[in-house]
Amino acid sequence: IMLTQSPATLSVTPGESISLSCRASQSISTNLHWYQQKPNESPRVLIKYASQSISGIPSRFSGSGSGTDFTLNINRVEPEDFSVYYCQQSNSWPLTFGSGTKLEIK
Amino acid sequence: QIQLVQSGPELKKPGESLKISCKASGYTFTDYAMQWVKQAPGKGLQYMGWINTQTGKPTYADDFKERFVFSLETSASTAYLQINNLKNEDTATYFCVMGAHYFDYWGQGVMVTVSS
């Protein structure tokens, strides 16, 4: 299953609210997870199963979607949010990742 | 707390082999699968496959069926990734990850550089 993330790069000002997209090549129900990766760090999971929150993750991160179209929302971007975001599907093996969206400061 | 601690960086020549370790702590090692993820410099995440920590059976994604070997030392709560006949394109950071469907816990990554 291929995951297509858009845009590849998003330039925003801190305080803006944004949406990142992940589209699957076939229906994956809600078996879609989101990760954040900062430079020289390991990724960390932000959202599981499309919309379920993860303990310790700020509430400004939320997810939605099912089937083939998914969205990661960040309400009022903070300076520490500028990093790369990946989606990953677990509906069928092999597990796959999207190519990532880089969130950068405008 | 749950931790995955990986071995240190590696510098190898093409054709050589290496073995990366991933030591788990803070949970029962055999309760969760161990997954492996590759990240080439400046690139995205690529799923390599997983090993069943109860049976030791490895399963490889298509790009990793040749030259790559997942193994365990269960008594030491440690998983290993061996790469044989190294190629330049193996230059990457390799992560071990705990989790069956989504990836809860990540090792710090091992940077492998293959260069003549």
JSON list of N, CA, C and O in Angstrom, two decimals, chain B residues 5-6 11 14 18 22 26-27 33 38 46 57 59 66 80 106-107 111:
[
{"chain": "B", "resi": 5, "resn": "VAL", "atom": "N", "xyz": [18.22, 0.33, 23.47]},
{"chain": "B", "resi": 5, "resn": "VAL", "atom": "CA", "xyz": [19.53, 0.95, 23.34]},
{"chain": "B", "resi": 5, "resn": "VAL", "atom": "C", "xyz": [20.33, 0.20, 22.27]},
{"chain": "B", "resi": 5, "resn": "VAL", "atom": "O", "xyz": [20.58, -1.01, 22.41]},
{"chain": "B", "resi": 6, "resn": "GLN", "atom": "N", "xyz": [20.71, 0.92, 21.24]},
{"chain": "B", "resi": 6, "resn": "GLN", "atom": "CA", "xyz": [21.40, 0.31, 20.12]},
{"chain": "B", "resi": 6, "resn": "GLN", "atom": "C", "xyz": [22.91, 0.52, 20.23]},
{"chain": "B", "resi": 6, "resn": "GLN", "atom": "O", "xyz": [23.39, 1.41, 20.94]},
{"chain": "B", "resi": 11, "resn": "LEU", "atom": "N", "xyz": [31.63, 2.20, 10.56]},
{"chain": "B", "resi": 11, "resn": "LEU", "atom": "CA", "xyz": [32.23, 2.60, 9.29]},
{"chain": "B", "resi": 11, "resn": "LEU", "atom": "C", "xyz": [32.81, 1.34, 8.66]},
{"chain": "B", "resi": 11, "resn": "LEU", "atom": "O", "xyz": [33.69, 0.70, 9.24]},
{"chain": "B", "resi": 14, "resn": "PRO", "atom": "N", "xyz": [32.80, -1.57, 1.39]},
{"chain": "B", "resi": 14, "resn": "PRO", "atom": "CA", "xyz": [31.93, -2.45, 0.58]},
{"chain": "B", "resi": 14, "resn": "PRO", "atom": "C", "xyz": [32.41, -3.89, 0.64]},
{"chain": "B", "resi": 14, "resn": "PRO", "atom": "O", "xyz": [33.63, -4.17, 0.62]},
{"chain": "B", "resi": 18, "resn": "LEU", "atom": "N", "xyz": [28.41, -6.48, 8.97]},
{"chain": "B", "resi": 18, "resn": "LEU", "atom": "CA", "xyz": [28.30, -5.89, 10.30]},
{"chain": "B", "resi": 18, "resn": "LEU", "atom": "C", "xyz": [27.10, -6.46, 11.02]},
{"chain": "B", "resi": 18, "resn": "LEU", "atom": "O", "xyz": [26.19, -7.04, 10.40]},
{"chain": "B", "resi": 22, "resn": "CYS", "atom": "N", "xyz": [20.47, -4.31, 19.57]},
{"chain": "B", "resi": 22, "resn": "CYS", "atom": "CA", "xyz": [19.38, -3.51, 20.12]},
{"chain": "B", "resi": 22, "resn": "CYS", "atom": "C", "xyz": [18.95, -4.15, 21.43]},
{"chain": "B", "resi": 22, "resn": "CYS", "atom": "O", "xyz": [18.31, -5.21, 21.43]},
{"chain": "B", "resi": 26, "resn": "GLY", "atom": "N", "xyz": [12.87, -2.76, 30.45]},
{"chain": "B", "resi": 26, "resn": "GLY", "atom": "CA", "xyz": [11.65, -2.14, 30.94]},
{"chain": "B", "resi": 26, "resn": "GLY", "atom": "C", "xyz": [10.38, -2.87, 30.58]},
{"chain": "B", "resi": 26, "resn": "GLY", "atom": "O", "xyz": [9.28, -2.39, 30.91]},
{"chain": "B", "resi": 27, "resn": "TYR", "atom": "N", "xyz": [10.50, -4.00, 29.90]},
{"chain": "B", "resi": 27, "resn": "TYR", "atom": "CA", "xyz": [9.32, -4.79, 29.55]},
{"chain": "B", "resi": 27, "resn": "TYR", "atom": "C", "xyz": [9.77, -6.23, 29.30]},
{"chain": "B", "resi": 27, "resn": "TYR", "atom": "O", "xyz": [10.98, -6.50, 29.20]},
{"chain": "B", "resi": 33, "resn": "ALA", "atom": "N", "xyz": [6.80, -7.88, 19.32]},
{"chain": "B", "resi": 33, "resn": "ALA", "atom": "CA", "xyz": [7.67, -8.04, 18.15]},
{"chain": "B", "resi": 33, "resn": "ALA", "atom": "C", "xyz": [8.72, -6.94, 18.12]},
{"chain": "B", "resi": 33, "resn": "ALA", "atom": "O", "xyz": [8.55, -5.86, 18.70]},
{"chain": "B", "resi": 38, "resn": "LYS", "atom": "N", "xyz": [14.85, 1.51, 8.22]},
{"chain": "B", "resi": 38, "resn": "LYS", "atom": "CA", "xyz": [16.04, 2.13, 7.64]},
{"chain": "B", "resi": 38, "resn": "LYS", "atom": "C", "xyz": [15.74, 3.57, 7.25]},
{"chain": "B", "resi": 38, "resn": "LYS", "atom": "O", "xyz": [14.64, 3.88, 6.78]},
{"chain": "B", "resi": 46, "resn": "GLN", "atom": "N", "xyz": [12.01, 3.74, 5.86]},
{"chain": "B", "resi": 46, "resn": "GLN", "atom": "CA", "xyz": [11.74, 2.56, 5.05]},
{"chain": "B", "resi": 46, "resn": "GLN", "atom": "C", "xyz": [11.63, 1.34, 5.96]},
{"chain": "B", "resi": 46, "resn": "GLN", "atom": "O", "xyz": [12.56, 1.02, 6.71]},
{"chain": "B", "resi": 57, "resn": "LYS", "atom": "N", "xyz": [11.29, -16.22, 14.50]},
{"chain": "B", "resi": 57, "resn": "LYS", "atom": "CA", "xyz": [11.09, -16.22, 13.05]},
{"chain": "B", "resi": 57, "resn": "LYS", "atom": "C", "xyz": [11.16, -14.79, 12.51]},
{"chain": "B", "resi": 57, "resn": "LYS", "atom": "O", "xyz": [10.39, -13.93, 12.92]},
{"chain": "B", "resi": 59, "resn": "THR", "atom": "N", "xyz": [10.76, -11.98, 9.36]},
{"chain": "B", "resi": 59, "resn": "THR", "atom": "CA", "xyz": [10.02, -11.74, 8.13]},
{"chain": "B", "resi": 59, "resn": "THR", "atom": "C", "xyz": [10.55, -10.46, 7.52]},
{"chain": "B", "resi": 59, "resn": "THR", "atom": "O", "xyz": [10.60, -9.43, 8.20]},
{"chain": "B", "resi": 66, "resn": "GLU", "atom": "N", "xyz": [17.53, -10.22, 0.73]},
{"chain": "B", "resi": 66, "resn": "GLU", "atom": "CA", "xyz": [18.90, -10.66, 0.48]},
{"chain": "B", "resi": 66, "resn": "GLU", "atom": "C", "xyz": [19.82, -9.90, 1.43]},
{"chain": "B", "resi": 66, "resn": "GLU", "atom": "O", "xyz": [19.61, -8.73, 1.67]},
{"chain": "B", "resi": 80, "resn": "TYR", "atom": "N", "xyz": [19.22, -8.39, 17.00]},
{"chain": "B", "resi": 80, "resn": "TYR", "atom": "CA", "xyz": [20.35, -8.06, 16.14]},
{"chain": "B", "resi": 80, "resn": "TYR", "atom": "C", "xyz": [19.90, -7.89, 14.70]},
{"chain": "B", "resi": 80, "resn": "TYR", "atom": "O", "xyz": [18.98, -8.56, 14.24]},
{"chain": "B", "resi": 106, "resn": "TRP", "atom": "N", "xyz": [11.26, 3.55, 20.02]},
{"chain": "B", "resi": 106, "resn": "TRP", "atom": "CA", "xyz": [12.34, 3.50, 19.03]},
{"chain": "B", "resi": 106, "resn": "TRP", "atom": "C", "xyz": [13.70, 3.48, 19.73]},
{"chain": "B", "resi": 106, "resn": "TRP", "atom": "O", "xyz": [13.90, 4.16, 20.73]},
{"chain": "B", "resi": 107, "resn": "GLY", "atom": "N", "xyz": [14.62, 2.71, 19.16]},
{"chain": "B", "resi": 107, "resn": "GLY", "atom": "CA", "xyz": [16.00, 2.87, 19.56]},
{"chain": "B", "resi": 107, "resn": "GLY", "atom": "C", "xyz": [16.53, 4.20, 19.06]},
{"chain": "B", "resi": 107, "resn": "GLY", "atom": "O", "xyz": [15.86, 4.91, 18.28]},
{"chain": "B", "resi": 111, "resn": "MET", "atom": "N", "xyz": [24.06, 4.74, 13.00]},
{"chain": "B", "resi": 111, "resn": "MET", "atom": "CA", "xyz": [24.48, 5.26, 11.71]},
{"chain": "B", "resi": 111, "resn": "MET", "atom": "C", "xyz": [25.53, 4.35, 11.12]},
{"chain": "B", "resi": 111, "resn": "MET", "atom": "O", "xyz": [26.58, 4.11, 11.74]}
]
